[in-house]
Coordinates of C-alpha atoms in Angstrom, one line a residue:
X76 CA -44.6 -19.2 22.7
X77 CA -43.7 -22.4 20.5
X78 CA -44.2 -22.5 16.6
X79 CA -46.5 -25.3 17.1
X80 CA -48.8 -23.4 19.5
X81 CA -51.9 -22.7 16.6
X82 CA -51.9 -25.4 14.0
X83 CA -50.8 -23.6 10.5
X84 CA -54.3 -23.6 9.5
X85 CA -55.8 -21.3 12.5
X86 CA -56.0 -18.2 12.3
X87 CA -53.6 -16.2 14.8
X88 CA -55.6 -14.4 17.9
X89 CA -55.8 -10.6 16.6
X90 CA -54.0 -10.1 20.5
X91 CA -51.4 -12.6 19.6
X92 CA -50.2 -9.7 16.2
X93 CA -48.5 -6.8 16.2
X94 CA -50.3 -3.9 16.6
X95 CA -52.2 -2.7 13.5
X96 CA -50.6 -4.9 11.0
X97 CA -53.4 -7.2 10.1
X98 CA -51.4 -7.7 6.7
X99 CA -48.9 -10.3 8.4
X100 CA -52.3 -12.4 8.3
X101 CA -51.1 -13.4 4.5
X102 CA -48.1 -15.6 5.8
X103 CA -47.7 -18.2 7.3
X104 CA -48.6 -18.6 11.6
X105 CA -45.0 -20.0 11.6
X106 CA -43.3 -16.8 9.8
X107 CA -45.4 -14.4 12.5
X108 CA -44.3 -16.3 14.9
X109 CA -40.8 -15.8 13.5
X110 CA -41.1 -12.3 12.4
X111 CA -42.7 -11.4 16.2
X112 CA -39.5 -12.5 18.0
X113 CA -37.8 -10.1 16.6
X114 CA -39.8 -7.2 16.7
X115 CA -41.2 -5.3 19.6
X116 CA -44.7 -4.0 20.2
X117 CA -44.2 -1.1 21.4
X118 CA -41.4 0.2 18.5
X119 CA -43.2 2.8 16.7
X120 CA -40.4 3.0 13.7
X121 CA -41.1 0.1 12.0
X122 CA -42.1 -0.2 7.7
X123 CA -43.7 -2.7 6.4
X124 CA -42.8 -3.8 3.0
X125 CA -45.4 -4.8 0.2
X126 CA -44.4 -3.0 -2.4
X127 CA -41.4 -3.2 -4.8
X128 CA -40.7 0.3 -4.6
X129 CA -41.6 1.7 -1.0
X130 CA -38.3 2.3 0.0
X131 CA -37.0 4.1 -3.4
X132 CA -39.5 6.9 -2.8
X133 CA -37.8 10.3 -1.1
X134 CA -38.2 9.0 2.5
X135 CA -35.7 10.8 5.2
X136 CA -37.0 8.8 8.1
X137 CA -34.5 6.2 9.9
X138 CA -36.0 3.1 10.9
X139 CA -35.1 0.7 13.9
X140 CA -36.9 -2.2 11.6
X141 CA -37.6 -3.3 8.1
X142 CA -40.2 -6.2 7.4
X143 CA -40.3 -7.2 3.7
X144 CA -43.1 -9.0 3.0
X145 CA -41.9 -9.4 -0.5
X146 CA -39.4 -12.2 -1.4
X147 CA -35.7 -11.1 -2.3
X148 CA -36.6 -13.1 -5.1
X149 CA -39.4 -10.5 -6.2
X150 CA -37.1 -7.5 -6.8
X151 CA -36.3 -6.8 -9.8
X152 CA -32.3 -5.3 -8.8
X153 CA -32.3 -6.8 -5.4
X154 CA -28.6 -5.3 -4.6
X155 CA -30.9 -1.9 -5.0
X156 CA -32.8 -2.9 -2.6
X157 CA -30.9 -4.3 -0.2
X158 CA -28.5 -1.1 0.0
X159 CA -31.8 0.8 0.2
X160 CA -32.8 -0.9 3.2
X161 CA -29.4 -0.1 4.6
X162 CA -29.5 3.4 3.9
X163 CA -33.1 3.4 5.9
X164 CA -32.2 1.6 9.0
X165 CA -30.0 2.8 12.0
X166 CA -27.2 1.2 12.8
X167 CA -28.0 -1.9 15.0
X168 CA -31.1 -1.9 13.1
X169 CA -33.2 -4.9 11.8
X170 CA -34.4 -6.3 8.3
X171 CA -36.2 -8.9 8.3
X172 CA -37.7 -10.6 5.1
X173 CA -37.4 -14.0 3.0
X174 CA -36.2 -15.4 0.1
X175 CA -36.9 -18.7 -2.1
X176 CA -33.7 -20.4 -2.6
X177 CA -32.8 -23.2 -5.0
X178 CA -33.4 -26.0 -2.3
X179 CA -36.9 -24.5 -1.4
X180 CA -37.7 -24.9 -5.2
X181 CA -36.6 -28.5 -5.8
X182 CA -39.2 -29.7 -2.9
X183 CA -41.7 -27.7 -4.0
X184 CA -41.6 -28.4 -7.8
X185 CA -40.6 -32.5 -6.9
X186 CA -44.0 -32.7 -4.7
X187 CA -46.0 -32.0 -7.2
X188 CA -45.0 -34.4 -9.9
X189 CA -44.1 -38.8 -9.7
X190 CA -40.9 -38.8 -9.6
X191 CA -39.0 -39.4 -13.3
X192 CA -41.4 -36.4 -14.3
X193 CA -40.2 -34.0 -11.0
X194 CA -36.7 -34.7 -12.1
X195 CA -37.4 -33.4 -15.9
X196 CA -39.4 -30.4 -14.4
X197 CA -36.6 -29.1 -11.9
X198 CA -34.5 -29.6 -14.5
X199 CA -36.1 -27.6 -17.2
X200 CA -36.9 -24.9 -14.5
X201 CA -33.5 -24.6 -13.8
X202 CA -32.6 -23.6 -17.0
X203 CA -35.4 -21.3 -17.2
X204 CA -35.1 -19.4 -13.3
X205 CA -31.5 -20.2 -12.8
X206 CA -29.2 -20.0 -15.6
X207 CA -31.1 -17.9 -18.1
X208 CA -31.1 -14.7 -15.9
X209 CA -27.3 -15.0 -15.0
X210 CA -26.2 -14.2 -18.9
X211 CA -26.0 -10.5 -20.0
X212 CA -28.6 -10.9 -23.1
X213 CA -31.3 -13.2 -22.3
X214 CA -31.2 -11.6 -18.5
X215 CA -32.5 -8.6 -19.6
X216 CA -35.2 -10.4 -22.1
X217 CA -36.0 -12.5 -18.7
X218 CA -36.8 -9.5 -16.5
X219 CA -39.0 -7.8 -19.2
X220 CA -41.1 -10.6 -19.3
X221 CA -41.3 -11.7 -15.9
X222 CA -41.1 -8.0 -14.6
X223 CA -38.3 -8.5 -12.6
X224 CA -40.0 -11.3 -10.1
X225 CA -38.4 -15.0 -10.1
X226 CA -35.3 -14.4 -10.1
X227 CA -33.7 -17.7 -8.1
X228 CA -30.8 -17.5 -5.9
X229 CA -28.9 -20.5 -3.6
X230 CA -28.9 -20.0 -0.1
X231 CA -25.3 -18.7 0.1
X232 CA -26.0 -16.1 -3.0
X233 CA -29.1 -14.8 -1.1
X234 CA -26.9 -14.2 1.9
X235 CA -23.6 -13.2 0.3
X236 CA -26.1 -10.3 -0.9
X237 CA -27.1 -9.8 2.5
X238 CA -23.5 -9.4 3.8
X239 CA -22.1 -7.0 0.8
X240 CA -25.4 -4.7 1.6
X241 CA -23.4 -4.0 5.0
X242 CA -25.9 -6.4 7.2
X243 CA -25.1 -9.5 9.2
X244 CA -27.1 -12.3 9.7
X245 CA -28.4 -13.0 13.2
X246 CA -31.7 -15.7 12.6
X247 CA -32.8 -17.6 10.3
X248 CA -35.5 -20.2 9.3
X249 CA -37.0 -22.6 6.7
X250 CA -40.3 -22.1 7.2
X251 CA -43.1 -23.5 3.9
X252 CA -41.2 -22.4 0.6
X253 CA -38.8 -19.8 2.0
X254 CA -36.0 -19.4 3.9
X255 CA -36.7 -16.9 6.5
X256 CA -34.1 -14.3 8.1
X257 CA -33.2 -11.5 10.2
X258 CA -29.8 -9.5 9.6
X259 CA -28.9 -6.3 12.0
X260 CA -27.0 -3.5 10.0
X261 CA -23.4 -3.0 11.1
X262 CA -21.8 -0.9 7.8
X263 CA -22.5 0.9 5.3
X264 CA -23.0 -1.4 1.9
X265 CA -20.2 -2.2 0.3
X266 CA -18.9 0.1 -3.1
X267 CA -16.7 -2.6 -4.4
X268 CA -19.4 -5.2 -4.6
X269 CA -18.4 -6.8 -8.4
X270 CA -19.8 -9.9 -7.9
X271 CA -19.6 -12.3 -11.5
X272 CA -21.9 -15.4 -12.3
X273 CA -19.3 -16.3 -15.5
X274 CA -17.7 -19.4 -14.9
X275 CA -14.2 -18.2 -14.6
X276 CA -13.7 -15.6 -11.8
X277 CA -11.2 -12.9 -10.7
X278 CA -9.9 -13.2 -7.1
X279 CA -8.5 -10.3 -5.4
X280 CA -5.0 -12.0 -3.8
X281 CA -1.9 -10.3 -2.2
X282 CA 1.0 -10.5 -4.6
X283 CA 4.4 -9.5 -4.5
X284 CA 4.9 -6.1 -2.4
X285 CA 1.6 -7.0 -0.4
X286 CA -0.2 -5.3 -3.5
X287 CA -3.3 -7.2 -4.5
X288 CA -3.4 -8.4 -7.9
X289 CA -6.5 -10.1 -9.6
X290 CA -5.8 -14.6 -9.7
X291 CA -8.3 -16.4 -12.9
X292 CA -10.3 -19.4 -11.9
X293 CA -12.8 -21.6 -12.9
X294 CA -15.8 -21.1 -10.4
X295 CA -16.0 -23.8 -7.3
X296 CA -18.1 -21.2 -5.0
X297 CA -21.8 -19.9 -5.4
X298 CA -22.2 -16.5 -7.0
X299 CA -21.1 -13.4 -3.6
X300 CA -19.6 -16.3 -1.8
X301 CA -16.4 -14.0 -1.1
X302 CA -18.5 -11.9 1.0
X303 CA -19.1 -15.0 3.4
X304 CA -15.7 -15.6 4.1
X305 CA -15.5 -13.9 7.2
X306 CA -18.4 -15.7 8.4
X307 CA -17.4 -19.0 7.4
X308 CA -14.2 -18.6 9.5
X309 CA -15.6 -17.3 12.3
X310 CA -18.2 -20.0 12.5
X311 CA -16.2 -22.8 11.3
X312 CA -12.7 -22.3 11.8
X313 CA -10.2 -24.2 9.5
X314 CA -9.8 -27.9 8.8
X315 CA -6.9 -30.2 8.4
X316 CA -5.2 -28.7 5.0
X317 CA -5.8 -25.0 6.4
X318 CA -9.1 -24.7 4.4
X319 CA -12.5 -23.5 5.9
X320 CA -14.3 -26.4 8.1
X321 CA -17.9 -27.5 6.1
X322 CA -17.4 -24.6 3.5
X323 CA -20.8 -24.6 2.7
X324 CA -20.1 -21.7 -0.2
X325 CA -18.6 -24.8 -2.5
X326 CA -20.7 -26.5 -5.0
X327 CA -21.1 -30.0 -5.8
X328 CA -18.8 -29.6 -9.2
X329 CA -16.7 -26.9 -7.4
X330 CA -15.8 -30.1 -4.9
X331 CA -14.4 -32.1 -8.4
X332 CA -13.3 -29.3 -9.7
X333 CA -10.6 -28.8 -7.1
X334 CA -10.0 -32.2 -6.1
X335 CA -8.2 -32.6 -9.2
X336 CA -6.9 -28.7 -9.7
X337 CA -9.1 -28.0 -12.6
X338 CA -10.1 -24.9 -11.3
X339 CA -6.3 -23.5 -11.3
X340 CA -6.2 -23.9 -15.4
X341 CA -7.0 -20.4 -15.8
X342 CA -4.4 -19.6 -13.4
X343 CA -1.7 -20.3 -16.3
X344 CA -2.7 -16.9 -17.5
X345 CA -1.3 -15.4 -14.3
X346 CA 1.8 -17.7 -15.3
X347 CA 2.1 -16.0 -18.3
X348 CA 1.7 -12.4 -17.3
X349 CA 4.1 -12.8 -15.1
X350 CA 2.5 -12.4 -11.7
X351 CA 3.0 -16.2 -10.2
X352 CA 6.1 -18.4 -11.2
X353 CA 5.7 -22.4 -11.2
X354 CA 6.4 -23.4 -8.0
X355 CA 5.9 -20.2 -4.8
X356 CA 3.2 -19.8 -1.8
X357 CA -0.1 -20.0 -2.4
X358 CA -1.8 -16.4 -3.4
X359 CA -4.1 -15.6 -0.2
X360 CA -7.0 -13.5 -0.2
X361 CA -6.6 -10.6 2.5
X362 CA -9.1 -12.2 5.2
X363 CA -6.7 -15.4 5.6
X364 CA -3.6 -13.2 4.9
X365 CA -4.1 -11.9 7.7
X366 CA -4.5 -15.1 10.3
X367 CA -0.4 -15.2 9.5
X368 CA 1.5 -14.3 11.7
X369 CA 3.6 -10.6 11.0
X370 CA 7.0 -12.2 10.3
X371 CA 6.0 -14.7 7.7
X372 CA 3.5 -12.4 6.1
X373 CA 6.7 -9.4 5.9
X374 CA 8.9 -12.4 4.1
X375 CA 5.9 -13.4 2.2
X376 CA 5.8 -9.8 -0.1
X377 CA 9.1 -9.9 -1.2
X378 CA 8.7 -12.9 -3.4
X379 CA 6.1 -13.7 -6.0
X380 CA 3.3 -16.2 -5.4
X381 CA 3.1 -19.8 -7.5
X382 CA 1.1 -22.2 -9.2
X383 CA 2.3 -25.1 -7.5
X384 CA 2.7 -24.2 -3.6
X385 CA 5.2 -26.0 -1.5
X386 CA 2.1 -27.8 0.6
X387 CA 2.3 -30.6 -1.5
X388 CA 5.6 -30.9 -0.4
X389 CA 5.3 -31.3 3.2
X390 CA 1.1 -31.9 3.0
X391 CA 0.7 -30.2 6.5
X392 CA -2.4 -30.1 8.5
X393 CA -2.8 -27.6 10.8
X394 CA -2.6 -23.7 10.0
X395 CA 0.7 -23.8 12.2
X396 CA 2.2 -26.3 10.1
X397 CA 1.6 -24.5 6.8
X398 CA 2.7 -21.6 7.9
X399 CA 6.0 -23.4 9.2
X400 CA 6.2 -25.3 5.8
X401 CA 5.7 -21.8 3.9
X402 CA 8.8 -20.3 6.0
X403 CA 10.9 -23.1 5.3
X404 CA 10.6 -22.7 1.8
X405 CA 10.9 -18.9 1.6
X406 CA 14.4 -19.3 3.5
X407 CA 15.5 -21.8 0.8
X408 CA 14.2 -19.7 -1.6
X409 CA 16.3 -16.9 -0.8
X410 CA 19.3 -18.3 -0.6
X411 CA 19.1 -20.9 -3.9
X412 CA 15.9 -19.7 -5.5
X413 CA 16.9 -22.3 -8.7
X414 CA 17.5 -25.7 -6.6
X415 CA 15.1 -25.2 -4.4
X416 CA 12.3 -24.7 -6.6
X417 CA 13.0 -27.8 -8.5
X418 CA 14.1 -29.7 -5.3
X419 CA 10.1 -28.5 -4.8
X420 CA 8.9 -29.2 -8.2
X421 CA 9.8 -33.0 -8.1
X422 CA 9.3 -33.8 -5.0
X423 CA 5.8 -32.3 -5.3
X424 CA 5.5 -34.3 -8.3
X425 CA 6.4 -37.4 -6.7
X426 CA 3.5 -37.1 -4.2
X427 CA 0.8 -36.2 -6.4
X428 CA 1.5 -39.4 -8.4
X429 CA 2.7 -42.1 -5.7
X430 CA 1.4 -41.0 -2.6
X431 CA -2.2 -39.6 -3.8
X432 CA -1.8 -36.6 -2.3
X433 CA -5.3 -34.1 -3.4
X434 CA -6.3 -31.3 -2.9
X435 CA -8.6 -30.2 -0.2

């Protein structure tokens, strides 16, 4: 049956629900729709979600099916909540529920107001639902006075928390002012989830010895966008420069930001403790560590990782070429570690002010 098969303002045949849960009535005939293709009739360990605290009560059942009716947006610790739902469903199991996301707020708010005036109401609600609750002190004085509910959330922070809370996304859908989904559970949540919303941020990278080691930048990505990355790749696959295709995780100042390498500035910290030199292979993160192949990753660990890798040397394309630039260097390296990282450093240099060469 299509979406468009009652008009949103009918009323959905009583044969046409779920069994018993005449409460679906309160959203949307698009969202049952939505919420129906996913779950069957005839399942009799499904919960239906209305409250902030059902699943936080001592509760040993297993589920094959969560339906929040409740916005992420509307719990107060949403992580909890998540992990709870992970913790109640089998594995294979569904949760399906919705969240309000930044875009879904900027059309709402812009419709109601002429134009100049929408601008200077998103803008002052932004402050408000957006950056207010991210800071340790006036987050806490937020969710006392808005009990917990409103907290706002991009897309790719709503499903970042998803993905850390050991689910994976399988359907999704903007339906009125949400973003509908459905995510099956395939681990157990995550116990290193350390997620920061400050604008310089510590990324777990491989380091000399293959021991990670934490890398300072300024914040390009959406809050829980490392938990994506496997997704992104998988979906997108990597683009010319050996970066993720359409990373949708990146925000608009991220883009600027790394354009020009302003988000590397706190990586002179590194510098200075020693963990990086000048001029040495990028530090990876584990996920695309591991799309090298075994020999260059072995000669990677044995040397230290730079500030200024050897890609804007060659400026290869492919992941093959960067991996073949990467060797290249490591063998010079090792035999004239001096020359060749000047030889690097100027020629570098050279290319970043006569031949425009960017980054990605």
């Amino acid at each position: 049956m299509s979406f468009n098969a009652y008009p949103d303002s009918e009323i959905l045949p009583q044969s046409e629900l779920l069994p018993e849960r005449k409460e679906l009535f309160e959203l949307p005939i698009k969202a049952r729709f939505f919420i129906q293709k996913h779950v069957e009739k005839s399942d009799s360990k499904i919960l239906y979600l209305n409250d902030q605290k059902a699943l936080f009560s001592p509760n040993s059942s297993t589920f094959s099916c969560l339906v929040s009716q409740l916005r992420l947006n509307d719990y107060p610790y949403c992580d909890q909540f998540l992990s709870a739902a992970n913790q109640s469903l089998s594995i294979g199991g569904l949760l399906i529920g919705s969240v309000e996301t930044y875009t879904n707020r900027k059309i709402q708010i812009k419709s109601k107001y002429p134009a100049f005036l929408g601008n200077l109401a998103y803008n002052w609600d932004s402050v408000l639902h957006r950056f207010i609750p991210k800071m340790p002190i006036t987050g806490r004085i937020y969710r006392m006075a808005y009990k917990g509910k409103s907290n706002l959330m991009s897309e790719v922070e709503a499903l970042g928390r998803i993905y850390a809370s050991g689910f994976e996304m399988i359907d999704q859908q903007e339906i009125g002012d949400r973003l509908y989904f459905v995510a099956k559970k395939i681990i157990n949540p995550s116990k290193n989830a350390h997620p920061t919303f400050w604008p310089i941020v510590r990324l777990k990278r491989i380091g000399i010895g293959g021991k990670e080691f934490a890398v300072y930048k300024l914040r390009t990505m959406y809050p829980y966008s490392e938990y994506l990355q496997d997704m992104v790749y998988q979906k997108n696959n990597l683009s010319e420069g050996g970066k993720f295709k359409d990373d949708f995780r990146i925000s608009s100042l991220g883009r600027f930001l790394r354009k020009f390498w302003l988000d590397e500035i706190p990586m002179i910290w590194n510098l200075i403790k020693g963990e990086i030199k000048i001029v040495g292979v990028r530090p990876l993160s584990k996920q695309y560590f591991n799309l090298y192949h075994s020999e260059l990753k072995e000669k990677r660990i044995h040397f230290k990782p730079g500030l200024i890798p050897p890609y804007y040397a060659d400026m290869p394309n492919t992941l093959e070429e960067i991996m073949e630039s990467e060797m290249r260097y490591l063998e010079a390296y090792s035999k004239s570690p001096v020359y060749t990282d000047l030889s690097y450093f100027f020629k570098i240099l050279k290319n970043i002010l006569f031949k425009g060469a960017r980054s990605r």
